[in-house]
Short mmCIF file of C-alpha atoms in Angstrom, two decimals:
data_model
loop_
_atom_site.label_atom_id
_atom_site.label_comp_id
_atom_site.label_asym_id
_atom_site.label_seq_id
_atom_site.Cartn_x
_atom_site.Cartn_y
_atom_site.Cartn_z
CA MET A 1039 109.45 24.90 -54.08
CA ASN A 1040 111.57 27.45 -55.93
CA LYS A 1041 114.38 29.54 -54.49
CA ASN A 1042 112.28 32.68 -54.12
CA SER A 1043 109.56 30.87 -52.18
CA ILE A 1044 112.18 29.34 -49.87
CA GLN A 1045 113.64 32.77 -49.21
CA TYR A 1046 110.14 34.17 -48.66
CA THR A 1047 109.26 31.43 -46.17
CA VAL A 1048 112.51 31.85 -44.25
CA HIS A 1049 112.11 35.64 -44.21
CA SER A 1050 108.49 35.37 -43.04
CA THR A 1051 109.47 33.04 -40.23
CA GLN A 1052 112.29 35.34 -39.13
CA VAL A 1053 109.98 38.36 -39.12
CA LEU A 1054 107.36 36.44 -37.16
CA ARG A 1055 109.92 35.31 -34.60
CA PHE A 1056 110.97 38.92 -34.15
CA LEU A 1057 107.34 39.98 -33.70
CA VAL A 1058 106.78 37.19 -31.19
CA ALA A 1059 109.84 38.27 -29.20
CA ILE A 1060 108.58 41.85 -29.10
CA SER A 1061 105.04 40.69 -28.28
CA LEU A 1062 106.31 38.49 -25.45
CA LEU A 1063 108.20 41.44 -24.01
CA VAL A 1064 105.17 43.73 -24.27
CA PHE A 1065 102.91 41.01 -22.89
CA ALA A 1066 105.23 40.35 -19.96
CA VAL A 1067 105.74 44.02 -19.09
CA GLY A 1068 102.05 44.81 -19.56
CA ASN A 1069 100.93 42.05 -17.24
CA LEU A 1070 103.79 42.00 -14.68
CA TYR A 1071 101.97 44.45 -12.39
CA CYS A 1072 98.53 43.65 -13.71
CA GLU A 1073 96.62 41.68 -11.12
CA THR A 1074 93.51 39.86 -12.26
CA LYS A 1075 90.71 39.32 -9.75
CA ARG A 1076 87.64 37.12 -9.94
CA VAL A 1077 84.54 37.58 -7.79
CA GLN A 1078 81.36 35.53 -7.76
CA PHE A 1079 78.24 36.99 -6.16
CA GLU A 1080 75.73 34.92 -4.20
CA ASN A 1081 73.36 34.91 -7.18
CA GLY A 1082 76.05 33.17 -9.27
CA PHE A 1083 77.09 36.20 -11.33
CA THR A 1084 80.84 36.12 -12.06
CA PHE A 1085 82.98 39.25 -12.38
CA ILE A 1086 86.60 39.36 -13.62
CA HIS A 1087 88.71 42.51 -13.41
CA GLN A 1088 92.08 43.45 -14.87
CA GLU A 1089 93.39 46.99 -14.57
CA LYS A 1090 95.51 48.72 -17.22
CA GLU A 1091 96.47 52.18 -16.03
CA LYS A 1092 96.73 55.22 -18.30
CA VAL A 1093 95.21 53.60 -21.38
CA GLY A 1094 92.21 55.90 -21.17
CA LEU A 1095 89.69 53.21 -22.11
CA VAL A 1096 87.56 50.60 -20.39
CA SER A 1097 86.43 47.41 -22.10
CA VAL A 1098 83.46 45.39 -20.81
CA ASN A 1099 82.66 41.93 -22.15
CA LEU A 1100 79.66 40.01 -20.85
CA PHE A 1101 79.53 36.32 -21.74
CA ILE A 1102 76.30 34.38 -21.31
CA LYS A 1103 76.49 30.59 -21.31
CA GLY A 1104 74.36 28.92 -23.92
CA GLY A 1105 74.66 30.18 -27.47
CA ASN A 1106 72.83 28.35 -30.22
CA ILE A 1107 73.51 24.97 -28.60
CA ASN A 1108 70.30 25.41 -26.57
CA GLU A 1109 68.09 25.82 -29.62
CA LYS A 1110 65.79 23.34 -31.32
CA ASP A 1111 66.03 22.85 -35.07
CA GLU A 1112 62.63 24.46 -35.64
CA GLU A 1113 63.78 27.62 -33.83
CA ALA A 1114 67.33 27.71 -35.21
CA GLY A 1115 68.66 31.26 -35.20
CA VAL A 1116 66.54 32.45 -32.27
CA THR A 1117 69.54 33.19 -30.02
CA SER A 1118 71.39 35.13 -32.70
CA LEU A 1119 68.28 37.14 -33.52
CA MET A 1120 67.65 37.80 -29.83
CA THR A 1121 71.13 39.28 -29.33
CA GLN A 1122 70.65 41.60 -32.30
CA ILE A 1123 67.33 42.93 -30.95
CA LEU A 1124 68.64 43.06 -27.37
CA ILE A 1125 70.40 46.37 -28.01
CA LYS A 1126 67.42 47.93 -29.83
CA GLY A 1127 65.33 49.03 -26.85
CA THR A 1128 64.86 48.83 -23.09
CA VAL A 1129 62.28 49.80 -20.49
CA ASN A 1130 64.09 53.13 -20.14
CA ARG A 1131 65.46 53.78 -23.64
CA ASP A 1132 64.36 53.19 -27.21
CA SER A 1133 66.89 52.38 -29.95
CA GLU A 1134 67.26 56.03 -30.93
CA LYS A 1135 68.02 57.11 -27.37
CA ILE A 1136 70.52 54.28 -26.92
CA ALA A 1137 72.31 55.37 -30.10
CA GLU A 1138 72.32 59.05 -29.11
CA GLU A 1139 73.55 58.46 -25.57
CA THR A 1140 76.34 56.05 -26.53
CA GLU A 1141 77.52 58.27 -29.37
CA SER A 1142 77.62 61.35 -27.13
CA ILE A 1143 80.09 59.69 -24.74
CA GLY A 1144 82.19 57.90 -27.37
CA ALA A 1145 80.94 54.44 -26.41
CA THR A 1146 80.21 51.42 -28.56
CA ILE A 1147 77.88 48.60 -27.51
CA SER A 1148 77.49 45.43 -29.56
CA ALA A 1149 76.09 41.93 -29.13
CA GLY A 1150 76.44 38.56 -30.81
CA CYS A 1151 76.11 34.82 -30.53
CA SER A 1152 78.34 31.75 -30.92
CA ASN A 1153 77.86 28.01 -30.51
CA ASN A 1154 78.46 27.99 -26.77
CA TYR A 1155 77.77 31.53 -25.59
CA SER A 1156 76.20 34.89 -26.33
CA GLU A 1157 78.03 38.13 -25.61
CA VAL A 1158 77.37 41.82 -25.08
CA SER A 1159 80.34 44.19 -25.29
CA LEU A 1160 81.11 47.80 -24.39
CA ILE A 1161 84.14 49.97 -25.10
CA VAL A 1162 84.23 53.52 -23.71
CA PRO A 1163 86.65 56.28 -22.63
CA SER A 1164 87.35 55.68 -18.95
CA GLU A 1165 85.94 59.03 -17.81
CA ASN A 1166 82.51 58.01 -19.14
CA ILE A 1167 82.32 54.52 -17.66
CA ASP A 1168 79.52 55.33 -15.18
CA THR A 1169 77.16 56.64 -17.84
CA ALA A 1170 78.10 53.93 -20.33
CA PHE A 1171 77.68 51.12 -17.82
CA ASP A 1172 74.22 52.38 -16.91
CA ILE A 1173 73.21 52.03 -20.56
CA PHE A 1174 74.96 48.67 -20.85
CA ALA A 1175 73.25 47.23 -17.76
CA ASP A 1176 69.89 48.60 -18.90
CA ILE A 1177 70.29 46.71 -22.18
CA VAL A 1178 71.23 43.47 -20.43
CA ASN A 1179 68.64 43.61 -17.64
CA ASN A 1180 65.66 45.42 -19.16
CA PRO A 1181 65.26 44.69 -22.88
CA THR A 1182 61.79 45.13 -24.36
CA PHE A 1183 62.36 43.52 -27.79
CA PRO A 1184 60.22 46.10 -29.65
CA GLU A 1185 58.04 44.58 -32.35
CA ASN A 1186 59.16 47.04 -35.03
CA GLU A 1187 62.83 46.26 -34.31
CA PHE A 1188 62.04 42.54 -34.25
CA GLU A 1189 60.51 42.70 -37.72
CA LYS A 1190 63.41 44.75 -39.13
CA GLU A 1191 66.09 42.45 -37.72
CA LYS A 1192 64.16 39.41 -38.88
CA VAL A 1193 64.12 40.76 -42.44
CA ARG A 1194 67.85 41.55 -42.28
CA THR A 1195 68.66 38.09 -40.95
CA ILE A 1196 66.65 36.33 -43.65
CA ALA A 1197 68.32 38.50 -46.29
CA GLY A 1198 71.71 37.50 -44.91
CA ILE A 1199 70.79 33.82 -45.00
CA LYS A 1200 69.57 34.13 -48.59
CA SER A 1201 72.76 35.93 -49.61
CA LYS A 1202 74.80 32.83 -48.77
CA ILE A 1203 73.72 31.42 -52.12
CA ASP A 1204 76.24 33.77 -53.73
CA HIS A 1205 79.16 32.68 -51.55
CA ILE A 1206 80.63 29.27 -52.28
CA PHE A 1207 82.49 28.99 -48.97
CA SER A 1208 79.37 29.74 -46.91
CA ILE A 1209 77.26 27.18 -48.77
CA SER A 1210 79.97 24.52 -48.55
CA TYR A 1211 80.67 25.17 -44.88
CA ASP A 1212 77.00 24.92 -43.89
CA GLN A 1213 76.53 21.70 -45.85
CA PHE A 1214 79.69 20.21 -44.35
CA ASN A 1215 78.51 20.97 -40.81
CA GLU A 1216 75.21 19.23 -41.53
CA LEU A 1217 77.17 16.15 -42.63
CA ILE A 1218 79.79 15.89 -39.93
CA PHE A 1219 77.73 16.90 -36.87
CA LYS A 1220 74.57 15.04 -37.88
CA LYS A 1221 71.92 15.67 -35.18
CA HIS A 1222 74.25 17.42 -32.76
CA PRO A 1223 73.30 21.13 -32.30
CA TYR A 1224 76.54 22.20 -33.98
CA HIS A 1225 75.07 21.11 -37.31
CA ARG A 1226 72.90 24.25 -37.37
CA PRO A 1227 74.08 27.61 -38.75
CA ILE A 1228 74.26 30.18 -35.96
CA SER A 1229 72.02 32.54 -37.93
CA GLY A 1230 69.51 29.72 -38.47
CA TYR A 1231 67.62 28.65 -41.59
CA GLU A 1232 65.32 30.79 -43.69
CA SER A 1233 62.37 28.60 -42.71
CA SER A 1234 63.14 28.67 -38.97
CA VAL A 1235 63.81 32.41 -38.76
CA SER A 1236 60.69 33.19 -40.79
CA SER A 1237 58.53 31.43 -38.21
CA LEU A 1238 60.11 32.99 -35.10
CA THR A 1239 57.94 35.10 -32.80
CA ILE A 1240 58.70 37.76 -30.20
CA SER A 1241 57.52 35.28 -27.58
CA GLN A 1242 60.29 32.87 -28.59
CA ILE A 1243 62.83 35.71 -28.48
CA SER A 1244 61.76 36.63 -24.94
CA ASP A 1245 61.78 33.00 -23.83
CA ILE A 1246 65.35 32.33 -24.98
CA TYR A 1247 66.45 35.54 -23.26
CA ARG A 1248 64.90 34.53 -19.94
CA LYS A 1249 66.24 31.01 -20.33
CA ASN A 1250 69.85 32.11 -20.86
CA PHE A 1251 70.23 35.53 -19.24
CA LYS A 1252 70.30 34.35 -15.65
CA PRO A 1253 72.99 35.58 -13.23
CA GLU A 1254 74.49 32.11 -12.79
CA ASN A 1255 75.09 31.96 -16.55
CA MET A 1256 76.80 35.37 -16.77
CA ILE A 1257 80.51 36.18 -16.76
CA LEU A 1258 81.52 39.85 -16.92
CA SER A 1259 85.10 40.75 -17.81
CA ILE A 1260 86.22 44.35 -17.25
CA ASN A 1261 89.62 45.41 -18.53
CA GLY A 1262 91.30 48.80 -18.75
CA ASP A 1263 91.74 52.11 -16.98
CA ILE A 1264 89.54 51.42 -13.96
CA ASN A 1265 90.63 50.17 -10.54
CA PHE A 1266 89.12 47.12 -8.88
CA ASP A 1267 87.14 48.96 -6.21
CA LYS A 1268 85.49 51.25 -8.74
CA ALA A 1269 84.73 48.37 -11.11
CA LYS A 1270 83.32 46.21 -8.33
CA GLN A 1271 81.14 49.09 -7.15
CA ILE A 1272 79.41 49.60 -10.50
CA VAL A 1273 79.07 45.88 -11.17
CA GLU A 1274 77.49 45.31 -7.76
CA LYS A 1275 75.09 48.19 -8.33
CA TYR A 1276 73.60 46.61 -11.44
CA PHE A 1277 74.19 42.87 -11.17
CA LYS A 1278 74.74 41.71 -7.60
CA ASN A 1279 71.07 41.43 -6.72
CA ILE A 1280 69.45 40.66 -10.07
CA LYS A 1281 67.29 37.62 -10.45
CA ILE A 1282 65.65 37.39 -13.84
CA ILE A 1283 62.30 35.66 -13.37
CA GLY A 1284 60.67 34.10 -16.38
CA ALA A 1285 60.69 30.87 -18.30
CA GLU A 1286 61.37 27.87 -16.09
CA ASP A 1287 63.05 25.91 -18.88
CA VAL A 1288 65.99 23.88 -17.69
CA PHE A 1289 69.18 25.54 -18.90
CA LEU A 1290 71.06 23.02 -21.01
CA GLY A 1291 74.46 24.52 -21.81
CA THR A 1292 75.68 21.04 -22.76
CA VAL A 1293 74.14 18.22 -24.75
CA THR A 1294 74.45 14.46 -24.54
CA TYR A 1295 74.01 13.55 -28.21
CA LYS A 1296 76.84 11.28 -29.31
CA ILE A 1297 77.92 11.34 -32.94
CA THR A 1298 78.58 7.86 -34.32
CA GLN A 1299 80.22 7.06 -37.66
CA ASN A 1300 81.54 3.70 -38.86
CA LYS A 1301 82.43 4.45 -42.47
CA PRO A 1302 83.63 7.41 -44.53
CA VAL A 1303 80.95 9.88 -45.56
CA ARG A 1304 81.33 11.54 -48.96
CA GLU A 1305 78.72 13.77 -50.53
CA ILE A 1306 78.81 15.65 -53.84
CA SER A 1307 76.57 18.65 -54.31
CA GLN A 1308 75.97 20.50 -57.57
CA SER A 1309 76.18 24.29 -57.63
CA LYS A 1310 75.89 27.28 -59.94
CA PHE A 1311 79.53 28.27 -59.42
CA HIS A 1312 82.31 27.89 -61.98
CA GLN A 1313 84.66 26.81 -59.20
CA ALA A 1314 84.66 23.74 -56.99
CA TYR A 1315 85.08 23.52 -53.23
CA ILE A 1316 86.03 20.64 -50.98
CA PHE A 1317 85.89 20.12 -47.22
CA THR A 1318 87.22 16.97 -45.59
CA GLY A 1319 87.79 16.27 -41.93
CA PHE A 1320 87.00 14.31 -38.79
CA LEU A 1321 85.76 14.89 -35.25
CA ALA A 1322 88.41 16.32 -32.93
CA PRO A 1323 88.85 17.09 -29.20
CA ASP A 1324 86.83 19.71 -27.39
CA ILE A 1325 88.46 22.42 -25.28
CA SER A 1326 88.37 20.34 -22.08
CA GLN A 1327 90.47 17.49 -23.47
CA ASN A 1328 94.24 17.20 -23.09
CA GLU A 1329 94.71 17.03 -26.84
CA TYR A 1330 93.14 20.45 -27.42
CA VAL A 1331 96.40 22.40 -27.63
CA VAL A 1332 98.08 19.56 -29.51
CA PHE A 1333 95.51 19.90 -32.28
CA LYS A 1334 95.98 23.68 -32.28
CA VAL A 1335 99.63 23.02 -33.08
CA ILE A 1336 98.75 20.38 -35.69
CA ASN A 1337 96.33 22.78 -37.34
CA THR A 1338 99.07 25.41 -37.53
CA VAL A 1339 101.46 22.97 -39.21
CA VAL A 1340 98.85 22.01 -41.78
CA GLY A 1341 97.16 25.35 -42.40
CA GLY A 1342 99.09 28.09 -40.62
CA GLY A 1343 99.57 30.72 -43.30
CA MET A 1344 101.75 30.78 -46.39
CA GLY A 1345 104.35 28.42 -44.95
CA SER A 1346 101.82 25.69 -44.16
CA ARG A 1347 101.72 22.25 -45.72
CA LEU A 1348 98.45 22.67 -47.59
CA PHE A 1349 99.43 26.03 -49.04
CA ASN A 1350 102.82 24.73 -50.20
CA ALA A 1351 101.59 21.39 -51.54
CA LEU A 1352 98.51 22.63 -53.37
CA ARG A 1353 99.22 26.21 -54.34
CA GLU A 1354 102.86 27.17 -54.03
CA GLN A 1355 104.29 24.05 -55.66
CA ASN A 1356 101.56 22.95 -58.04
CA GLY A 1357 99.16 25.87 -58.49
CA LEU A 1358 96.14 23.58 -58.12
CA VAL A 1359 94.01 25.82 -55.90
CA TYR A 1360 93.30 29.47 -55.28
CA GLU A 1361 92.70 28.80 -51.59
CA ALA A 1362 93.81 26.00 -49.26
CA ASP A 1363 93.74 25.93 -45.49
CA SER A 1364 92.61 24.01 -42.42
CA PHE A 1365 90.66 24.88 -39.30
CA TYR A 1366 90.10 23.51 -35.82
CA PRO A 1367 87.49 25.56 -33.92
CA THR A 1368 87.48 25.85 -30.14
CA ARG A 1369 84.24 24.25 -28.93
CA LYS A 1370 82.91 22.83 -25.66
CA GLU A 1371 81.14 19.67 -26.83
CA ILE A 1372 83.09 18.29 -29.74
CA SER A 1373 85.09 19.93 -32.48
CA ASP A 1374 86.34 19.02 -35.94
CA PHE A 1375 89.66 19.19 -37.75
CA VAL A 1376 89.07 20.11 -41.37
CA PHE A 1377 90.97 20.67 -44.61
CA TYR A 1378 89.34 22.86 -47.25
CA ALA A 1379 90.24 24.24 -50.66
CA GLY A 1380 88.76 26.14 -53.57
CA MET A 1381 89.82 25.34 -57.13
CA SER A 1382 88.87 25.05 -60.78
CA LYS A 1383 86.59 22.08 -61.36
CA GLU A 1384 89.16 20.34 -63.55
CA ASN A 1385 91.55 20.15 -60.58
CA LEU A 1386 89.02 18.64 -58.18
CA GLU A 1387 90.04 15.00 -58.54
CA ILE A 1388 93.75 15.61 -58.04
CA VAL A 1389 93.10 17.94 -55.09
CA GLU A 1390 90.91 15.35 -53.38
CA LYS A 1391 93.68 12.78 -53.76
CA ALA A 1392 96.19 15.28 -52.38
CA PHE A 1393 93.90 15.88 -49.40
CA ASP A 1394 93.80 12.15 -48.73
CA GLU A 1395 97.59 11.97 -48.78
CA GLU A 1396 98.02 15.01 -46.54
CA MET A 1397 95.41 13.68 -44.12
CA LYS A 1398 97.24 10.37 -43.78
CA LYS A 1399 100.53 12.03 -42.89
CA PHE A 1400 99.43 15.08 -40.88
CA SER A 1401 100.89 13.53 -37.72
CA GLU A 1402 104.36 13.18 -39.27
CA VAL A 1403 105.81 16.46 -38.04
CA SER A 1404 109.49 17.40 -38.12
CA GLU A 1405 111.27 19.30 -35.36
CA GLU A 1406 111.56 22.32 -37.66
CA GLU A 1407 107.85 22.26 -38.48
CA LEU A 1408 106.99 21.95 -34.81
CA LYS A 1409 109.24 24.86 -33.88
CA ASN A 1410 107.84 27.11 -36.62
CA ALA A 1411 104.26 26.17 -35.77
CA LYS A 1412 104.77 27.10 -32.13
CA VAL A 1413 106.25 30.45 -33.12
CA TYR A 1414 103.35 31.18 -35.46
CA LEU A 1415 100.65 30.03 -33.03
CA LYS A 1416 102.06 31.99 -30.09
CA GLY A 1417 102.63 35.01 -32.31
CA THR A 1418 99.07 35.18 -33.59
CA PHE A 1419 97.73 34.67 -30.07
CA LEU A 1420 99.85 37.45 -28.62
CA MET A 1421 99.11 39.80 -31.49
CA ASP A 1422 95.43 39.33 -30.67
CA HIS A 1423 96.16 40.73 -27.18
CA ARG A 1424 97.33 44.12 -28.38
CA THR A 1425 94.16 45.94 -27.27
CA ILE A 1426 92.47 46.01 -23.87
CA GLN A 1427 89.25 44.94 -25.56
CA ARG A 1428 90.79 41.70 -26.79
CA GLN A 1429 92.63 41.09 -23.51
CA GLY A 1430 89.38 41.38 -21.60
CA TRP A 1431 87.58 39.27 -24.18
CA TRP A 1432 90.08 36.43 -23.79
CA ASN A 1433 89.71 36.44 -19.99
CA GLY A 1434 85.96 36.06 -20.32
CA PHE A 1435 86.24 33.56 -23.15
CA TRP A 1436 88.43 31.14 -21.23
CA GLU A 1437 86.10 31.45 -18.24
CA VAL A 1438 82.88 30.79 -20.15
CA MET A 1439 84.49 27.88 -21.99
CA GLY A 1440 85.40 26.20 -18.71
CA LYS A 1441 89.18 26.70 -18.63
CA GLY A 1442 89.19 29.65 -16.22
CA TYR A 1443 90.58 33.12 -16.93
CA GLU A 1444 94.03 32.00 -15.66
CA TYR A 1445 94.41 29.88 -18.78
CA ASP A 1446 95.15 32.99 -20.82
CA SER A 1447 98.74 32.91 -19.56
CA LYS A 1448 99.02 29.11 -19.31
CA TYR A 1449 98.04 28.63 -22.96
CA LEU A 1450 101.48 29.72 -24.14
CA ASP A 1451 103.19 27.23 -21.81
CA ASP A 1452 100.94 24.45 -23.09
CA ILE A 1453 101.92 25.28 -26.67
CA ASP A 1454 105.62 25.12 -25.78
CA ALA A 1455 105.10 21.77 -24.05
CA VAL A 1456 103.74 19.99 -27.15
CA THR A 1457 106.08 17.29 -28.48
CA ILE A 1458 106.21 15.20 -31.63
CA ALA A 1459 105.21 12.21 -29.51
CA ASP A 1460 102.14 14.14 -28.32
CA ILE A 1461 101.13 14.79 -31.91
CA LYS A 1462 101.41 11.14 -32.88
CA THR A 1463 99.44 10.03 -29.81
CA ALA A 1464 96.68 12.57 -30.43
CA ALA A 1465 96.45 11.63 -34.10
CA GLU A 1466 96.15 7.93 -33.27
CA LYS A 1467 93.37 8.69 -30.79
CA PHE A 1468 91.20 10.87 -33.02
CA TYR A 1469 92.03 10.09 -36.65
CA ASN A 1470 90.45 7.06 -38.29
CA PRO A 1471 90.24 6.93 -42.13
CA GLN A 1472 86.90 5.16 -41.74
CA LYS A 1473 85.45 8.10 -39.85
CA THR A 1474 86.23 10.98 -42.19
CA THR A 1475 83.63 13.25 -43.76
CA THR A 1476 83.96 14.90 -47.17
CA LEU A 1477 81.76 17.48 -48.85
CA ILE A 1478 82.35 18.45 -52.48
CA LEU A 1479 80.56 21.35 -54.12
CA LYS A 1480 80.98 21.54 -57.87
#
């Protein structure tokens, strides 16, 4: 590493530490008098409230347990498609009326899907919360899934799936997931496959809605300029007594498929691109395991920005790649810890060897690396709490993922508690060179 890069890394770390200090102060002051309350109705519906006075906005985030983990391969993408059509029409409003009414009060309503949950979100000026929440609840409780909207969203989804062919990361990532997760539901793209989406029907869309959108699967997080009594009143009005009657399918939420691997898996795939891409990794702890935060710290050491190991080893020092990073997603069932890089094809062999070397020594962390990783990880987490929308989202996220909304404040303490010994122990438990998976696209 040259002198300039050393100065840059030191300067970046100093700036980040300053930002973290400021963020911690803002976070502490902002939450010191900010009581969070959790209520569960008799029908199982969960409501979380956190008031932020004088911000002038209210954020509503509804999490629905399930996500694409409940799908079958032949219907892959059905949950994602359902959430897109959900906001396109209700018993009381068509898509045009929904758009007109939300726009007139400065509200935004959106929906989406992940591996373990679906979500519907609302952000609105606080003076318009009553009107906005009426629209929001209508969308959640009374969707009609209009056929014309179904066909339009289906076409858009298929077009998006087809467009992946022009994006080397997307193609590589999907192929890697198929390799490492095998028959576990996580192997499927959230948007599904072209073949599966093409065959979907409105009946399947309605069925997955009725299967997932039950009060006992719902967690509503309200954050912002609204007091608890007012928030509880409007939530009770629309959700306390709901009981969605429909498909009697047993709600899964979790799966029992166990991934087994006794030798390294390495697959090479040919592509039309002039560049090459490589993913290599292994199965890692889910969010419920003690090693979860430890691996978040490890991931930050290896791939946390421009001061990370992969960036320095492969790009800063040797110029071998145009992109190098790692990821460790938060998942409920099982996760994976993965290195990835994009490069010229002539550098592929040397980069793969470098990956092997970095993988073998990822648990060898110095005190300085550990300290910097904690600063970076806490800093990015706190910076993602700058808006009431994200604060409310995190409360609901921790709840739907099984940690409880209280974990939002405990997470920082858990990061601080990670030691070098913890890293070595976690690495020994989860890393086995005979159980790695590698995907090369060239």
